[in-house]
JSON list of C-alpha atoms in Angstrom, two decimals:
[
{"chain": "O", "resi": 171, "resn": "MET", "atom": "CA", "xyz": [0.00, 0.00, 0.00]},
{"chain": "O", "resi": 172, "resn": "CYS", "atom": "CA", "xyz": [1.19, 3.48, -0.83]},
{"chain": "O", "resi": 173, "resn": "GLY", "atom": "CA", "xyz": [2.03, 6.00, 1.83]},
{"chain": "O", "resi": 174, "resn": "ILE", "atom": "CA", "xyz": [1.29, 9.70, 1.88]},
{"chain": "O", "resi": 175, "resn": "PHE", "atom": "CA", "xyz": [3.08, 12.39, 3.83]},
{"chain": "O", "resi": 176, "resn": "GLY", "atom": "CA", "xyz": [2.97, 16.10, 4.30]},
{"chain": "O", "resi": 177, "resn": "TYR", "atom": "CA", "xyz": [3.78, 19.04, 6.47]},
{"chain": "O", "resi": 178, "resn": "ILE", "atom": "CA", "xyz": [2.97, 22.70, 6.83]},
{"chain": "O", "resi": 179, "resn": "ASP", "atom": "CA", "xyz": [5.56, 24.50, 8.86]},
{"chain": "O", "resi": 180, "resn": "ILE", "atom": "CA", "xyz": [6.65, 28.10, 8.52]},
{"chain": "O", "resi": 181, "resn": "ASN", "atom": "CA", "xyz": [9.49, 27.36, 10.94]},
{"chain": "O", "resi": 182, "resn": "GLN", "atom": "CA", "xyz": [10.57, 24.12, 9.29]},
{"chain": "O", "resi": 183, "resn": "LYS", "atom": "CA", "xyz": [14.21, 24.54, 10.30]},
{"chain": "O", "resi": 184, "resn": "GLU", "atom": "CA", "xyz": [13.16, 23.77, 13.89]},
{"chain": "O", "resi": 185, "resn": "HIS", "atom": "CA", "xyz": [11.58, 20.50, 12.76]},
{"chain": "O", "resi": 186, "resn": "LEU", "atom": "CA", "xyz": [13.98, 19.17, 10.13]},
{"chain": "O", "resi": 187, "resn": "ARG", "atom": "CA", "xyz": [14.71, 15.96, 12.06]},
{"chain": "O", "resi": 188, "resn": "GLU", "atom": "CA", "xyz": [10.98, 15.25, 12.50]},
{"chain": "O", "resi": 189, "resn": "ILE", "atom": "CA", "xyz": [10.39, 15.78, 8.77]},
{"chain": "O", "resi": 190, "resn": "GLN", "atom": "CA", "xyz": [13.28, 13.46, 7.92]},
{"chain": "O", "resi": 191, "resn": "ASN", "atom": "CA", "xyz": [11.89, 10.81, 10.31]},
{"chain": "O", "resi": 192, "resn": "LEU", "atom": "CA", "xyz": [8.45, 11.18, 8.70]},
{"chain": "O", "resi": 193, "resn": "LEU", "atom": "CA", "xyz": [9.95, 10.43, 5.29]},
{"chain": "O", "resi": 194, "resn": "GLU", "atom": "CA", "xyz": [12.08, 7.54, 6.56]},
{"chain": "O", "resi": 195, "resn": "THR", "atom": "CA", "xyz": [9.15, 5.83, 8.30]},
{"chain": "O", "resi": 196, "resn": "ASN", "atom": "CA", "xyz": [6.90, 6.20, 5.23]},
{"chain": "O", "resi": 197, "resn": "ALA", "atom": "CA", "xyz": [9.42, 5.20, 2.55]},
{"chain": "O", "resi": 198, "resn": "TYR", "atom": "CA", "xyz": [8.80, 1.46, 3.05]},
{"chain": "O", "resi": 199, "resn": "ARG", "atom": "CA", "xyz": [5.15, 2.02, 2.04]},
{"chain": "O", "resi": 200, "resn": "GLY", "atom": "CA", "xyz": [6.10, 2.36, -1.62]},
{"chain": "O", "resi": 201, "resn": "PHE", "atom": "CA", "xyz": [9.33, 1.37, -3.28]},
{"chain": "O", "resi": 202, "resn": "ASP", "atom": "CA", "xyz": [8.05, 2.08, -6.79]},
{"chain": "O", "resi": 203, "resn": "GLY", "atom": "CA", "xyz": [8.60, 5.81, -6.62]},
{"chain": "O", "resi": 204, "resn": "TRP", "atom": "CA", "xyz": [7.82, 9.02, -4.85]},
{"chain": "O", "resi": 205, "resn": "GLY", "atom": "CA", "xyz": [6.42, 12.37, -5.79]},
{"chain": "O", "resi": 206, "resn": "VAL", "atom": "CA", "xyz": [6.18, 15.59, -3.84]},
{"chain": "O", "resi": 207, "resn": "LEU", "atom": "CA", "xyz": [4.71, 19.06, -4.25]},
{"chain": "O", "resi": 208, "resn": "HIS", "atom": "CA", "xyz": [6.50, 21.75, -2.29]},
{"chain": "O", "resi": 209, "resn": "LYS", "atom": "CA", "xyz": [6.30, 25.50, -2.07]},
{"chain": "O", "resi": 210, "resn": "SER", "atom": "CA", "xyz": [7.22, 28.40, 0.09]},
{"chain": "O", "resi": 211, "resn": "LYS", "atom": "CA", "xyz": [5.11, 31.36, 1.11]},
{"chain": "O", "resi": 212, "resn": "SER", "atom": "CA", "xyz": [7.93, 33.61, -0.05]},
{"chain": "O", "resi": 213, "resn": "THR", "atom": "CA", "xyz": [7.70, 32.34, -3.65]},
{"chain": "O", "resi": 214, "resn": "LYS", "atom": "CA", "xyz": [4.78, 32.11, -6.03]},
{"chain": "O", "resi": 215, "resn": "GLY", "atom": "CA", "xyz": [5.84, 28.95, -7.81]},
{"chain": "O", "resi": 216, "resn": "ILE", "atom": "CA", "xyz": [4.99, 25.35, -7.05]},
{"chain": "O", "resi": 217, "resn": "ASN", "atom": "CA", "xyz": [7.69, 22.73, -7.36]},
{"chain": "O", "resi": 218, "resn": "ILE", "atom": "CA", "xyz": [7.01, 19.11, -8.26]},
{"chain": "O", "resi": 219, "resn": "GLN", "atom": "CA", "xyz": [9.64, 16.42, -7.90]},
{"chain": "O", "resi": 220, "resn": "LYS", "atom": "CA", "xyz": [9.19, 12.75, -8.85]},
{"chain": "O", "resi": 221, "resn": "SER", "atom": "CA", "xyz": [11.39, 9.69, -8.79]},
{"chain": "O", "resi": 222, "resn": "LYS", "atom": "CA", "xyz": [10.93, 6.16, -10.18]},
{"chain": "O", "resi": 223, "resn": "SER", "atom": "CA", "xyz": [12.25, 4.53, -7.04]},
{"chain": "O", "resi": 224, "resn": "SER", "atom": "CA", "xyz": [12.09, 5.39, -3.35]},
{"chain": "O", "resi": 225, "resn": "GLU", "atom": "CA", "xyz": [14.61, 2.77, -2.27]},
{"chain": "O", "resi": 226, "resn": "ASN", "atom": "CA", "xyz": [17.60, 4.58, -0.78]},
{"chain": "O", "resi": 227, "resn": "ASN", "atom": "CA", "xyz": [16.25, 7.94, -2.04]},
{"chain": "O", "resi": 228, "resn": "VAL", "atom": "CA", "xyz": [14.86, 9.39, 1.20]},
{"chain": "O", "resi": 229, "resn": "LYS", "atom": "CA", "xyz": [17.91, 11.63, 1.59]},
{"chain": "O", "resi": 230, "resn": "GLU", "atom": "CA", "xyz": [17.45, 12.92, -1.96]},
{"chain": "O", "resi": 231, "resn": "LEU", "atom": "CA", "xyz": [13.78, 13.67, -1.27]},
{"chain": "O", "resi": 232, "resn": "PHE", "atom": "CA", "xyz": [14.55, 15.30, 2.08]},
{"chain": "O", "resi": 233, "resn": "ASP", "atom": "CA", "xyz": [17.21, 17.51, 0.48]},
{"chain": "O", "resi": 234, "resn": "LYS", "atom": "CA", "xyz": [14.66, 18.70, -2.10]},
{"chain": "O", "resi": 235, "resn": "ILE", "atom": "CA", "xyz": [11.97, 19.72, 0.39]},
{"chain": "O", "resi": 236, "resn": "LYS", "atom": "CA", "xyz": [13.81, 20.78, 3.54]},
{"chain": "O", "resi": 237, "resn": "ASN", "atom": "CA", "xyz": [13.89, 24.47, 2.64]},
{"chain": "O", "resi": 238, "resn": "TYR", "atom": "CA", "xyz": [10.16, 24.78, 1.91]},
{"chain": "O", "resi": 239, "resn": "ASP", "atom": "CA", "xyz": [7.40, 25.48, 4.38]},
{"chain": "O", "resi": 240, "resn": "PHE", "atom": "CA", "xyz": [4.72, 23.39, 2.71]},
{"chain": "O", "resi": 241, "resn": "ALA", "atom": "CA", "xyz": [5.06, 19.94, 1.17]},
{"chain": "O", "resi": 242, "resn": "PHE", "atom": "CA", "xyz": [2.94, 16.89, 0.53]},
{"chain": "O", "resi": 243, "resn": "GLY", "atom": "CA", "xyz": [3.61, 13.74, -1.40]},
{"chain": "O", "resi": 244, "resn": "ASN", "atom": "CA", "xyz": [3.25, 10.04, -1.95]},
{"chain": "O", "resi": 245, "resn": "PHE", "atom": "CA", "xyz": [5.41, 6.96, -1.78]},
{"chain": "O", "resi": 246, "resn": "ARG", "atom": "CA", "xyz": [3.96, 4.75, -4.50]},
{"chain": "O", "resi": 247, "resn": "ALA", "atom": "CA", "xyz": [3.69, 1.00, -4.15]},
{"chain": "O", "resi": 248, "resn": "GLN", "atom": "CA", "xyz": [3.69, -0.83, -7.46]},
{"chain": "O", "resi": 249, "resn": "PRO", "atom": "CA", "xyz": [0.39, -2.61, -8.08]},
{"chain": "O", "resi": 250, "resn": "LEU", "atom": "CA", "xyz": [2.11, -5.92, -8.83]},
{"chain": "O", "resi": 251, "resn": "PRO", "atom": "CA", "xyz": [5.66, -6.82, -7.80]},
{"chain": "O", "resi": 252, "resn": "GLU", "atom": "CA", "xyz": [6.45, -8.04, -11.29]},
{"chain": "O", "resi": 253, "resn": "VAL", "atom": "CA", "xyz": [5.31, -4.76, -12.91]},
{"chain": "O", "resi": 254, "resn": "PRO", "atom": "CA", "xyz": [7.64, -1.95, -11.78]},
{"chain": "O", "resi": 255, "resn": "SER", "atom": "CA", "xyz": [7.16, 1.59, -13.07]},
{"chain": "O", "resi": 256, "resn": "ILE", "atom": "CA", "xyz": [9.19, 2.47, -16.11]},
{"chain": "O", "resi": 257, "resn": "ASN", "atom": "CA", "xyz": [8.57, 6.21, -15.68]},
{"chain": "O", "resi": 258, "resn": "THR", "atom": "CA", "xyz": [6.91, 8.65, -13.28]},
{"chain": "O", "resi": 259, "resn": "ASP", "atom": "CA", "xyz": [3.62, 9.07, -15.18]},
{"chain": "O", "resi": 260, "resn": "ASN", "atom": "CA", "xyz": [1.67, 7.21, -12.47]},
{"chain": "O", "resi": 261, "resn": "VAL", "atom": "CA", "xyz": [3.46, 8.76, -9.49]},
{"chain": "O", "resi": 262, "resn": "HIS", "atom": "CA", "xyz": [1.61, 11.39, -7.46]},
{"chain": "O", "resi": 263, "resn": "PRO", "atom": "CA", "xyz": [0.99, 14.30, -7.22]},
{"chain": "O", "resi": 264, "resn": "PHE", "atom": "CA", "xyz": [-1.23, 14.71, -10.26]},
{"chain": "O", "resi": 265, "resn": "PHE", "atom": "CA", "xyz": [-2.31, 18.04, -11.69]},
{"chain": "O", "resi": 266, "resn": "GLU", "atom": "CA", "xyz": [-5.85, 18.10, -13.05]},
{"chain": "O", "resi": 267, "resn": "GLY", "atom": "CA", "xyz": [-7.58, 20.89, -14.92]},
{"chain": "O", "resi": 268, "resn": "ILE", "atom": "CA", "xyz": [-6.29, 24.34, -14.22]},
{"chain": "O", "resi": 269, "resn": "ARG", "atom": "CA", "xyz": [-6.39, 24.29, -10.45]},
{"chain": "O", "resi": 270, "resn": "SER", "atom": "CA", "xyz": [-5.95, 21.00, -8.57]},
{"chain": "O", "resi": 271, "resn": "TYR", "atom": "CA", "xyz": [-3.00, 18.97, -7.39]},
{"chain": "O", "resi": 272, "resn": "ILE", "atom": "CA", "xyz": [-3.84, 15.69, -5.67]},
{"chain": "O", "resi": 273, "resn": "ILE", "atom": "CA", "xyz": [-2.23, 12.82, -3.80]},
{"chain": "O", "resi": 274, "resn": "HIS", "atom": "CA", "xyz": [-4.34, 9.87, -2.77]},
{"chain": "O", "resi": 275, "resn": "ASN", "atom": "CA", "xyz": [-4.10, 6.61, -0.91]},
{"chain": "O", "resi": 276, "resn": "GLY", "atom": "CA", "xyz": [-6.75, 3.93, -1.26]},
{"chain": "O", "resi": 277, "resn": "THR", "atom": "CA", "xyz": [-8.98, 2.77, -4.08]},
{"chain": "O", "resi": 278, "resn": "ILE", "atom": "CA", "xyz": [-11.83, 4.45, -5.90]},
{"chain": "O", "resi": 279, "resn": "SER", "atom": "CA", "xyz": [-13.73, 1.41, -7.16]},
{"chain": "O", "resi": 280, "resn": "ASN", "atom": "CA", "xyz": [-16.18, 3.30, -9.36]},
{"chain": "O", "resi": 281, "resn": "ASP", "atom": "CA", "xyz": [-13.71, 5.55, -11.18]},
{"chain": "O", "resi": 282, "resn": "ARG", "atom": "CA", "xyz": [-14.64, 4.31, -14.68]},
{"chain": "O", "resi": 283, "resn": "GLU", "atom": "CA", "xyz": [-18.36, 4.72, -13.98]},
{"chain": "O", "resi": 284, "resn": "LEU", "atom": "CA", "xyz": [-17.76, 8.29, -12.77]},
{"chain": "O", "resi": 285, "resn": "GLU", "atom": "CA", "xyz": [-15.65, 9.07, -15.83]},
{"chain": "O", "resi": 286, "resn": "ASN", "atom": "CA", "xyz": [-18.55, 8.02, -18.06]},
{"chain": "O", "resi": 287, "resn": "LYS", "atom": "CA", "xyz": [-21.35, 9.56, -16.00]},
{"chain": "O", "resi": 288, "resn": "TYR", "atom": "CA", "xyz": [-19.71, 12.99, -15.65]},
{"chain": "O", "resi": 289, "resn": "HIS", "atom": "CA", "xyz": [-17.91, 12.97, -19.04]},
{"chain": "O", "resi": 290, "resn": "LEU", "atom": "CA", "xyz": [-14.52, 13.32, -17.36]},
{"chain": "O", "resi": 291, "resn": "PRO", "atom": "CA", "xyz": [-11.26, 13.26, -19.31]},
{"chain": "O", "resi": 292, "resn": "PRO", "atom": "CA", "xyz": [-9.67, 9.81, -19.61]},
{"chain": "O", "resi": 293, "resn": "HIS", "atom": "CA", "xyz": [-7.49, 8.86, -16.66]},
{"chain": "O", "resi": 294, "resn": "THR", "atom": "CA", "xyz": [-4.81, 6.30, -15.92]},
{"chain": "O", "resi": 295, "resn": "VAL", "atom": "CA", "xyz": [-5.00, 6.38, -12.12]},
{"chain": "O", "resi": 296, "resn": "ASP", "atom": "CA", "xyz": [-8.18, 6.51, -10.02]},
{"chain": "O", "resi": 297, "resn": "SER", "atom": "CA", "xyz": [-6.79, 9.46, -8.04]},
{"chain": "O", "resi": 298, "resn": "GLN", "atom": "CA", "xyz": [-7.22, 11.69, -11.06]},
{"chain": "O", "resi": 299, "resn": "VAL", "atom": "CA", "xyz": [-11.01, 11.22, -10.97]},
{"chain": "O", "resi": 300, "resn": "ILE", "atom": "CA", "xyz": [-11.18, 12.77, -7.50]},
{"chain": "O", "resi": 301, "resn": "ALA", "atom": "CA", "xyz": [-9.52, 15.98, -8.68]},
{"chain": "O", "resi": 302, "resn": "GLN", "atom": "CA", "xyz": [-11.55, 16.04, -11.89]},
{"chain": "O", "resi": 303, "resn": "LEU", "atom": "CA", "xyz": [-14.81, 15.79, -9.92]},
{"chain": "O", "resi": 304, "resn": "TYR", "atom": "CA", "xyz": [-13.61, 18.44, -7.48]},
{"chain": "O", "resi": 305, "resn": "ASN", "atom": "CA", "xyz": [-12.89, 20.77, -10.40]},
{"chain": "O", "resi": 306, "resn": "LEU", "atom": "CA", "xyz": [-16.43, 20.31, -11.72]},
{"chain": "O", "resi": 307, "resn": "ASN", "atom": "CA", "xyz": [-17.95, 20.78, -8.29]},
{"chain": "O", "resi": 308, "resn": "ILE", "atom": "CA", "xyz": [-15.91, 23.81, -7.25]},
{"chain": "O", "resi": 309, "resn": "GLN", "atom": "CA", "xyz": [-17.12, 25.60, -10.38]},
{"chain": "O", "resi": 310, "resn": "ALA", "atom": "CA", "xyz": [-20.71, 24.46, -9.84]},
{"chain": "O", "resi": 311, "resn": "THR", "atom": "CA", "xyz": [-20.69, 25.75, -6.24]},
{"chain": "O", "resi": 312, "resn": "ASN", "atom": "CA", "xyz": [-19.07, 29.11, -7.04]},
{"chain": "O", "resi": 313, "resn": "ASN", "atom": "CA", "xyz": [-15.84, 28.24, -5.18]},
{"chain": "O", "resi": 314, "resn": "ASP", "atom": "CA", "xyz": [-17.52, 26.82, -2.06]},
{"chain": "O", "resi": 315, "resn": "ILE", "atom": "CA", "xyz": [-14.92, 24.29, -0.96]},
{"chain": "O", "resi": 316, "resn": "GLU", "atom": "CA", "xyz": [-17.08, 22.53, 1.62]},
{"chain": "O", "resi": 317, "resn": "GLN", "atom": "CA", "xyz": [-19.94, 21.95, -0.82]},
{"chain": "O", "resi": 318, "resn": "ALA", "atom": "CA", "xyz": [-17.55, 20.92, -3.60]},
{"chain": "O", "resi": 319, "resn": "ILE", "atom": "CA", "xyz": [-15.85, 18.33, -1.39]},
{"chain": "O", "resi": 320, "resn": "GLN", "atom": "CA", "xyz": [-19.17, 16.99, -0.10]},
{"chain": "O", "resi": 321, "resn": "ARG", "atom": "CA", "xyz": [-20.49, 16.61, -3.65]},
{"chain": "O", "resi": 322, "resn": "THR", "atom": "CA", "xyz": [-17.27, 14.93, -4.76]},
{"chain": "O", "resi": 323, "resn": "CYS", "atom": "CA", "xyz": [-17.07, 12.48, -1.85]},
{"chain": "O", "resi": 324, "resn": "ARG", "atom": "CA", "xyz": [-20.75, 11.63, -2.03]},
{"chain": "O", "resi": 325, "resn": "VAL", "atom": "CA", "xyz": [-20.26, 9.82, -5.36]},
{"chain": "O", "resi": 326, "resn": "LEU", "atom": "CA", "xyz": [-16.92, 8.12, -4.60]},
{"chain": "O", "resi": 327, "resn": "GLU", "atom": "CA", "xyz": [-17.00, 4.42, -3.74]},
{"chain": "O", "resi": 328, "resn": "GLY", "atom": "CA", "xyz": [-14.06, 2.87, -1.92]},
{"chain": "O", "resi": 329, "resn": "ALA", "atom": "CA", "xyz": [-11.67, 3.55, 0.90]},
{"chain": "O", "resi": 330, "resn": "PHE", "atom": "CA", "xyz": [-9.52, 6.64, 0.56]},
{"chain": "O", "resi": 331, "resn": "VAL", "atom": "CA", "xyz": [-7.63, 9.52, 1.98]},
{"chain": "O", "resi": 332, "resn": "PHE", "atom": "CA", "xyz": [-6.53, 12.39, -0.22]},
{"chain": "O", "resi": 333, "resn": "VAL", "atom": "CA", "xyz": [-4.82, 15.72, -0.07]},
{"chain": "O", "resi": 334, "resn": "LEU", "atom": "CA", "xyz": [-5.87, 18.25, -2.67]},
{"chain": "O", "resi": 335, "resn": "TYR", "atom": "CA", "xyz": [-4.27, 21.63, -3.20]},
{"chain": "O", "resi": 336, "resn": "ASP", "atom": "CA", "xyz": [-6.43, 24.20, -5.00]},
{"chain": "O", "resi": 337, "resn": "ILE", "atom": "CA", "xyz": [-3.99, 26.68, -6.54]},
{"chain": "O", "resi": 338, "resn": "VAL", "atom": "CA", "xyz": [-6.72, 29.17, -7.48]},
{"chain": "O", "resi": 339, "resn": "LEU", "atom": "CA", "xyz": [-7.97, 29.50, -3.90]},
{"chain": "O", "resi": 340, "resn": "ASP", "atom": "CA", "xyz": [-4.54, 28.68, -2.37]},
{"chain": "O", "resi": 341, "resn": "LYS", "atom": "CA", "xyz": [-6.20, 26.12, -0.08]},
{"chain": "O", "resi": 342, "resn": "LEU", "atom": "CA", "xyz": [-5.07, 22.72, 1.11]},
{"chain": "O", "resi": 343, "resn": "ILE", "atom": "CA", "xyz": [-7.87, 20.20, 1.59]},
{"chain": "O", "resi": 344, "resn": "ILE", "atom": "CA", "xyz": [-7.45, 16.92, 3.47]},
{"chain": "O", "resi": 345, "resn": "VAL", "atom": "CA", "xyz": [-10.17, 14.27, 3.31]},
{"chain": "O", "resi": 346, "resn": "LYS", "atom": "CA", "xyz": [-10.33, 10.84, 4.90]},
{"chain": "O", "resi": 347, "resn": "ASN", "atom": "CA", "xyz": [-13.16, 8.37, 4.79]},
{"chain": "O", "resi": 348, "resn": "TYR", "atom": "CA", "xyz": [-13.49, 5.39, 7.07]},
{"chain": "O", "resi": 349, "resn": "GLN", "atom": "CA", "xyz": [-10.42, 3.22, 6.41]},
{"chain": "O", "resi": 350, "resn": "PRO", "atom": "CA", "xyz": [-6.97, 4.49, 5.32]},
{"chain": "O", "resi": 351, "resn": "LEU", "atom": "CA", "xyz": [-4.42, 6.14, 7.57]}
]
């Protein structure tokens, strides 16, 4: 099973060891790769880093995010041991539409049904459907995050936790249903 991680810390230098421990304890959750979104309040840009393998790469990941005050990411477990990733196309975070970055742990069992019902763009990973639905719902609710998330989660089937970053509203949204974490 994949592992997700994240922190928000404007004084991250005081907590560098805790952040490093967080990464080290989560790395075993997914040896097939890692991806991370990180940013700083002092800069406008968002940085995305991805790697095909997380084995022995925790130091590399830590070095990339230690100077930022906001980061979240995913250690990806390959779906089948005999099918390792050949690239980072299926490594989180994913960017969907014009506004949403997402990481996700769990399974959305009705992702294909939702794609058809709501005429969503084709996806390769079920996580993408969550962000696509959020994008539809945030527009339909005139940027009401609570309503958009409720509408999105109401139609999802499965066990999940996800972190979604809305770059238009500059909001981080964390959602957990009954099982993961």
